[in-house]
Coordinates of C-alpha atoms in Angstrom, one line a residue:
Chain A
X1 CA 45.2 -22.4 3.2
X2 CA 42.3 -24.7 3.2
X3 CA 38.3 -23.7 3.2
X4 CA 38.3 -23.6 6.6
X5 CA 40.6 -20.9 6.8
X6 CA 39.4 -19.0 3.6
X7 CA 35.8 -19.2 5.8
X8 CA 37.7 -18.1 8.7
X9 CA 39.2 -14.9 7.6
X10 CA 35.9 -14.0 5.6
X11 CA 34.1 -14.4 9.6
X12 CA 37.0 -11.8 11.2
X13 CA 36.6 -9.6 8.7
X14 CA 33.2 -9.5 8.4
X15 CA 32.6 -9.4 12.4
X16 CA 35.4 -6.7 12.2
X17 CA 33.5 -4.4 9.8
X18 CA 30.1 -4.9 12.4
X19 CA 33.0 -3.6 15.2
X20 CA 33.8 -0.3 12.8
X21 CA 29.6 0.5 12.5
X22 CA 29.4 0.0 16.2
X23 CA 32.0 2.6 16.6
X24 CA 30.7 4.9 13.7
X25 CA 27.4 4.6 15.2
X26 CA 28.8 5.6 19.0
X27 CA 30.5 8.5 17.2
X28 CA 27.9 9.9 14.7
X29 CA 24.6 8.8 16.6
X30 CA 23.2 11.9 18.3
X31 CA 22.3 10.8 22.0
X32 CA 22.8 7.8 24.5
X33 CA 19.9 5.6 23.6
X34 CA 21.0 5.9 19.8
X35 CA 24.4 5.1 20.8
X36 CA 23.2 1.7 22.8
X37 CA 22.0 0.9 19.7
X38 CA 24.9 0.4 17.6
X39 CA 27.1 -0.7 20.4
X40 CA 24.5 -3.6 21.6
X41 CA 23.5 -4.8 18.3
X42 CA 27.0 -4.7 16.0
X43 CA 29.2 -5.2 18.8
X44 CA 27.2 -8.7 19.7
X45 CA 27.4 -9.5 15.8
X46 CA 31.2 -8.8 15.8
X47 CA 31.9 -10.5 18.2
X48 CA 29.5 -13.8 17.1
X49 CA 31.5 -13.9 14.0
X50 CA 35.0 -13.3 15.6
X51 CA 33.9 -15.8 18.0
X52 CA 32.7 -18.4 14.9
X53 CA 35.6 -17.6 12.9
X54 CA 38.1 -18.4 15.6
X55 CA 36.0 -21.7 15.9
X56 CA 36.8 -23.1 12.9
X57 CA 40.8 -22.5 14.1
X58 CA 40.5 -24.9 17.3
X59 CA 40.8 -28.5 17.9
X60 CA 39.1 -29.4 21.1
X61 CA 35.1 -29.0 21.6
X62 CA 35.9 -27.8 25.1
X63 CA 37.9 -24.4 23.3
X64 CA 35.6 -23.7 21.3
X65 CA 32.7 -24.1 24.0
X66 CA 34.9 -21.9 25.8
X67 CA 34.4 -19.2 22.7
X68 CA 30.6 -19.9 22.7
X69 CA 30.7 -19.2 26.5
X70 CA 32.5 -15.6 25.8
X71 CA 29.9 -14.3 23.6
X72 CA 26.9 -15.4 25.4
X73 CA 28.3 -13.9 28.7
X74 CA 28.9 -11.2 26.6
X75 CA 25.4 -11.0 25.0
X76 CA 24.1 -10.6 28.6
X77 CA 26.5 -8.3 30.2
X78 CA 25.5 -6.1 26.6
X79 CA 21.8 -6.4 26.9
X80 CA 21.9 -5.9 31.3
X81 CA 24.6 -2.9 30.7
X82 CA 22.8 -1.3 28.1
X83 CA 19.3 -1.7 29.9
X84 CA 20.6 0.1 33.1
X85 CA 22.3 2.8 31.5
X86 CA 18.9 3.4 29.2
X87 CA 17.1 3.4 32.7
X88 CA 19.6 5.4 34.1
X89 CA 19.5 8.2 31.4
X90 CA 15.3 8.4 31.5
X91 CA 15.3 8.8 35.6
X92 CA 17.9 11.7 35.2
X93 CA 15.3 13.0 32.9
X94 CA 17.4 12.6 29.6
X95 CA 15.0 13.1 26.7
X96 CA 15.5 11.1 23.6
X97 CA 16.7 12.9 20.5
X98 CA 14.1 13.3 17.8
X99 CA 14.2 14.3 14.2
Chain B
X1 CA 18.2 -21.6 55.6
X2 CA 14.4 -21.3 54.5
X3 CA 14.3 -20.8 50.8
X4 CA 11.0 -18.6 49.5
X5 CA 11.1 -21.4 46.7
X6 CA 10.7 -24.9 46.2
X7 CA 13.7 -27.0 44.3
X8 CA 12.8 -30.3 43.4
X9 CA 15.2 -32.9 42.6
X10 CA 15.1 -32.4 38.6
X11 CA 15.9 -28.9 39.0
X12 CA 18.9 -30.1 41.3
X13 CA 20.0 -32.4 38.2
X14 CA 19.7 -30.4 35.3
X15 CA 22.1 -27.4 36.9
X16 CA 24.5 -30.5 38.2
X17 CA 24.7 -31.0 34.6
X18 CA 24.4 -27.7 33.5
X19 CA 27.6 -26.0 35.7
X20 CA 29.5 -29.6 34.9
X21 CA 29.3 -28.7 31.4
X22 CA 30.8 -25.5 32.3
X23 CA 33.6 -26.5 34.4
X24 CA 34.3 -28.8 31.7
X25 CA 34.7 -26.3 29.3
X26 CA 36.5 -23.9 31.3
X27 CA 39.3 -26.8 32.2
X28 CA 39.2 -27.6 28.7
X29 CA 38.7 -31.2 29.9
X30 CA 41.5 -31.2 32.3
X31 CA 41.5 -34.2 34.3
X32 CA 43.9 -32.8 36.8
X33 CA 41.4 -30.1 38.2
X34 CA 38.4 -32.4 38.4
X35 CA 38.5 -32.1 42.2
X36 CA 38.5 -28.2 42.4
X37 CA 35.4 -28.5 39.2
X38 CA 33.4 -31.2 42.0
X39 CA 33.5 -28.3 44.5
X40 CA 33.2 -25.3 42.3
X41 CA 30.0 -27.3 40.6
X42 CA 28.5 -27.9 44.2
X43 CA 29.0 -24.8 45.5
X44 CA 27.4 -23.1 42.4
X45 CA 24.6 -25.4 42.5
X46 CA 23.9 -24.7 45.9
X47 CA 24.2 -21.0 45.7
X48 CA 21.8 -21.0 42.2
X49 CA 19.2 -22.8 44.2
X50 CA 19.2 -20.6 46.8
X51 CA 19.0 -17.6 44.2
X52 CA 17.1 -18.9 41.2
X53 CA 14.1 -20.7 41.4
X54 CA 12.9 -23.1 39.3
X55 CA 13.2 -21.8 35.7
X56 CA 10.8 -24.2 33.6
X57 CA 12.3 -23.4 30.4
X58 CA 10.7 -26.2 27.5
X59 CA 13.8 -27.3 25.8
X60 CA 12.5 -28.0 22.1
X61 CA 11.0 -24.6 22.3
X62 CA 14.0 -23.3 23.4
X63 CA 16.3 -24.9 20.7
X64 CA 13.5 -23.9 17.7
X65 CA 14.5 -20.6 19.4
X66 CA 17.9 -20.4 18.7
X67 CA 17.4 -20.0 15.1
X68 CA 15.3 -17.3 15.0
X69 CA 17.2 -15.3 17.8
X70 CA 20.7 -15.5 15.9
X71 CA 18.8 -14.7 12.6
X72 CA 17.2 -11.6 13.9
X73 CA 20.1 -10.6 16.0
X74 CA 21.9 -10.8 12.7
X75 CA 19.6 -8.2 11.1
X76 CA 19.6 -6.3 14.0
X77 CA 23.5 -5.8 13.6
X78 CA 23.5 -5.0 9.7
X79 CA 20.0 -2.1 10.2
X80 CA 22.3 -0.3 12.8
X81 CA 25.3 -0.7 10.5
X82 CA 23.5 0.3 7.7
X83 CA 22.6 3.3 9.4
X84 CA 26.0 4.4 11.4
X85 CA 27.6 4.0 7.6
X86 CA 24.8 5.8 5.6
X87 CA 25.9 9.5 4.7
X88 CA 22.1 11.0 6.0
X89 CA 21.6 8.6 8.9
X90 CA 18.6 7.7 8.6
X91 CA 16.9 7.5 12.0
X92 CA 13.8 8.6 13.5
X93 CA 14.0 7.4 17.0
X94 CA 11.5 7.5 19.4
X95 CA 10.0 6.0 22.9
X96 CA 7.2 3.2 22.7
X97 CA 5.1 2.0 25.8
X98 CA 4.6 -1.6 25.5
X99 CA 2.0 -3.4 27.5
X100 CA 3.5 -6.3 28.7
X101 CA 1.5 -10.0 28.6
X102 CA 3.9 -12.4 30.2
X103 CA 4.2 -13.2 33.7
X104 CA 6.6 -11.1 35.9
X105 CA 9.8 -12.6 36.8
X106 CA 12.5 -13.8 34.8
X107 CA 10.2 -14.0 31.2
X108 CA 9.8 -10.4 31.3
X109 CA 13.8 -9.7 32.3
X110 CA 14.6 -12.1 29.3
X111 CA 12.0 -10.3 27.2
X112 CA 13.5 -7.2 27.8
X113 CA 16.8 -8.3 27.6
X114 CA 16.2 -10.1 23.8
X115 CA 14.5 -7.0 22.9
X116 CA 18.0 -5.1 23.2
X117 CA 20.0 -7.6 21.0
X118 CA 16.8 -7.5 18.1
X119 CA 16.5 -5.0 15.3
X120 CA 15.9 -1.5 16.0
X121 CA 14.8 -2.1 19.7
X122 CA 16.2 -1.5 23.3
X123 CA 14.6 -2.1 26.7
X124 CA 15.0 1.5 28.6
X125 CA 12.9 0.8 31.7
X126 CA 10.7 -2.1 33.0
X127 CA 7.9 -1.5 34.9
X128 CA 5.1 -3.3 36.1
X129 CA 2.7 -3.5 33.2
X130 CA 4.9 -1.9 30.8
X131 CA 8.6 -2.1 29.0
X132 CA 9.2 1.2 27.6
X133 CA 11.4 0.4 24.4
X134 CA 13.0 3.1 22.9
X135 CA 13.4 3.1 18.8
X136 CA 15.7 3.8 16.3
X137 CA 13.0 4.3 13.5
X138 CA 9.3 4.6 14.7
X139 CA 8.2 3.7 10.6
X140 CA 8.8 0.2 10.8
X141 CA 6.6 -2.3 11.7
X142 CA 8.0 -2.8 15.5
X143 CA 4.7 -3.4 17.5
X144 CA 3.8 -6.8 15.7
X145 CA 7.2 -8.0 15.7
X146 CA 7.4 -7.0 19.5
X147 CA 3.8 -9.4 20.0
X148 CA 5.4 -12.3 17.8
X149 CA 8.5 -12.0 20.1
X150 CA 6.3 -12.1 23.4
X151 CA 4.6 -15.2 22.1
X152 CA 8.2 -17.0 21.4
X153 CA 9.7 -15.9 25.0
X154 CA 6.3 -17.2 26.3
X155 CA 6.3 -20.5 25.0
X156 CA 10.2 -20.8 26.0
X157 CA 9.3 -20.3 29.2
X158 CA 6.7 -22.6 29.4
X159 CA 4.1 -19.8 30.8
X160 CA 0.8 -18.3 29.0
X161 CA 0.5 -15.0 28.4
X162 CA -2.6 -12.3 29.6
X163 CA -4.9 -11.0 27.5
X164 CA -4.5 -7.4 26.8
X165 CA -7.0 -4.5 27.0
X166 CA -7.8 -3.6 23.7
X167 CA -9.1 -0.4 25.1
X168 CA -6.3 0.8 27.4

């Protein structure tokens, strides 16, 4: 293996720990605003290092533009999806969980 | 077709280029499907300037931006990780009113979008004056983070921001 591939399996398996929190946090968090939280924010990191680590793997500057396409669609569909279901839950009068 | 907008010719240009890049990637430089990229890229450009108007977005600001959004974004993964793992969960959410400063339009729909993807922070509703941002812990230092963030978006954007009401 060479340090490309050493720095590529440290990336997936890093972004795949940030996939596991996102899923903790959609399990343990207590309501649906909490829950956007962790799936927003780790899922967009997983998927930025999955998405670097699989980077380092290609050959062509038009594949891996293709990967930096994927995640920034997929930053936006998070951010817009997670927005409307946030606004969604307040107008059905959904109160936030509180300590 | 009457457009409610203005396009000017550099606007034209820059998404030429931009949905050429685009098509280029997507074909991963095929040369075969150039002819279906020359009509999907005109037919995208036509449609954006009938949807989008001009979006005068000042580039060096822009790429000084990238930085700090991937940075923060980064912390904004590993506080939510640290706190799905923790044993006690430490979280203390709650639902902030934030006076908005920049223009309406698309800075305020980025704003609120960027605000999702940063630490501790998600755009619930955007209203006219105000984003309400819900919290994952009201103790940290949010609001001044939120103003620096405003300031960045603005300058991106190439817009100036209002002055806010102290007294409000």
């Amino acid at each position: 293996m060479t340090t490309s591939d050493y720095l590529s399996v440290a990336l997936l398996t890093t972004g795949g720990l940030f996939f596991l929190a996102g899923t903790f946090g959609l399990l343990r968090f207590p309501d649906v605003f909490t829950r956007l939280h962790a799936l927003t924010k780790a899922d967009n990191v997983g998927l930025g290092l999955t998405v670097a680590g699989l980077a380092l793997q290609v050959d062509s500057w038009a594949v891996a533009g293709k990967l930096l396409l994927i995640w920034l669609l997929a930053l936006l569909a998070g951010a817009t999806v997670s927005y409307l279901i946030a606004q969604g839950a307040l107008r059905l009068g959904i109160r936030p969980w509180k300590r | 077709m009457k457009l409610s907008h203005q396009v000017d010719w550099s606007t034209i240009v820059s998404r030429v280029l931009l949905f050429s890049l685009v098509w280029w990637v997507l074909s991963e430089g095929n040369a075969e499907s150039v002819w279906i990229g020359v009509a999907a890229v005109s037919f995208a450009v036509i449609v954006s300037a009938m949807l989008l108007p001009p979006v005068p977005l000042i580039w060096h600001e822009l790429f000084m931006f990238v930085p700090f959004f991937l940075w923060r974004s980064l912390q904004g993964g590993v506080d939510v990780a640290r706190r799905a793992f923790h044993p006690r969960m430490p979280i203390t959410p709650e639902l902030l009113d934030y006076p908005l400063r920049l223009p309406p339009g698309l800075p305020r729909v980025m704003l609120a979008n960027i605000v999702s993807l940063l630490p501790g922070t998600l755009s619930a509703t955007l209203n006219r004056e105000v984003l309400k941002i819900h919290v994952l812990d009201g103790e940290a230092a949010l609001l001044a983070n939120l103003d620096t963030l405003e300031e960045r978006v603005g300058k991106v954007c190439g817009v100036s921001l209002a002055p806010r009401h102290e007294d409000e």
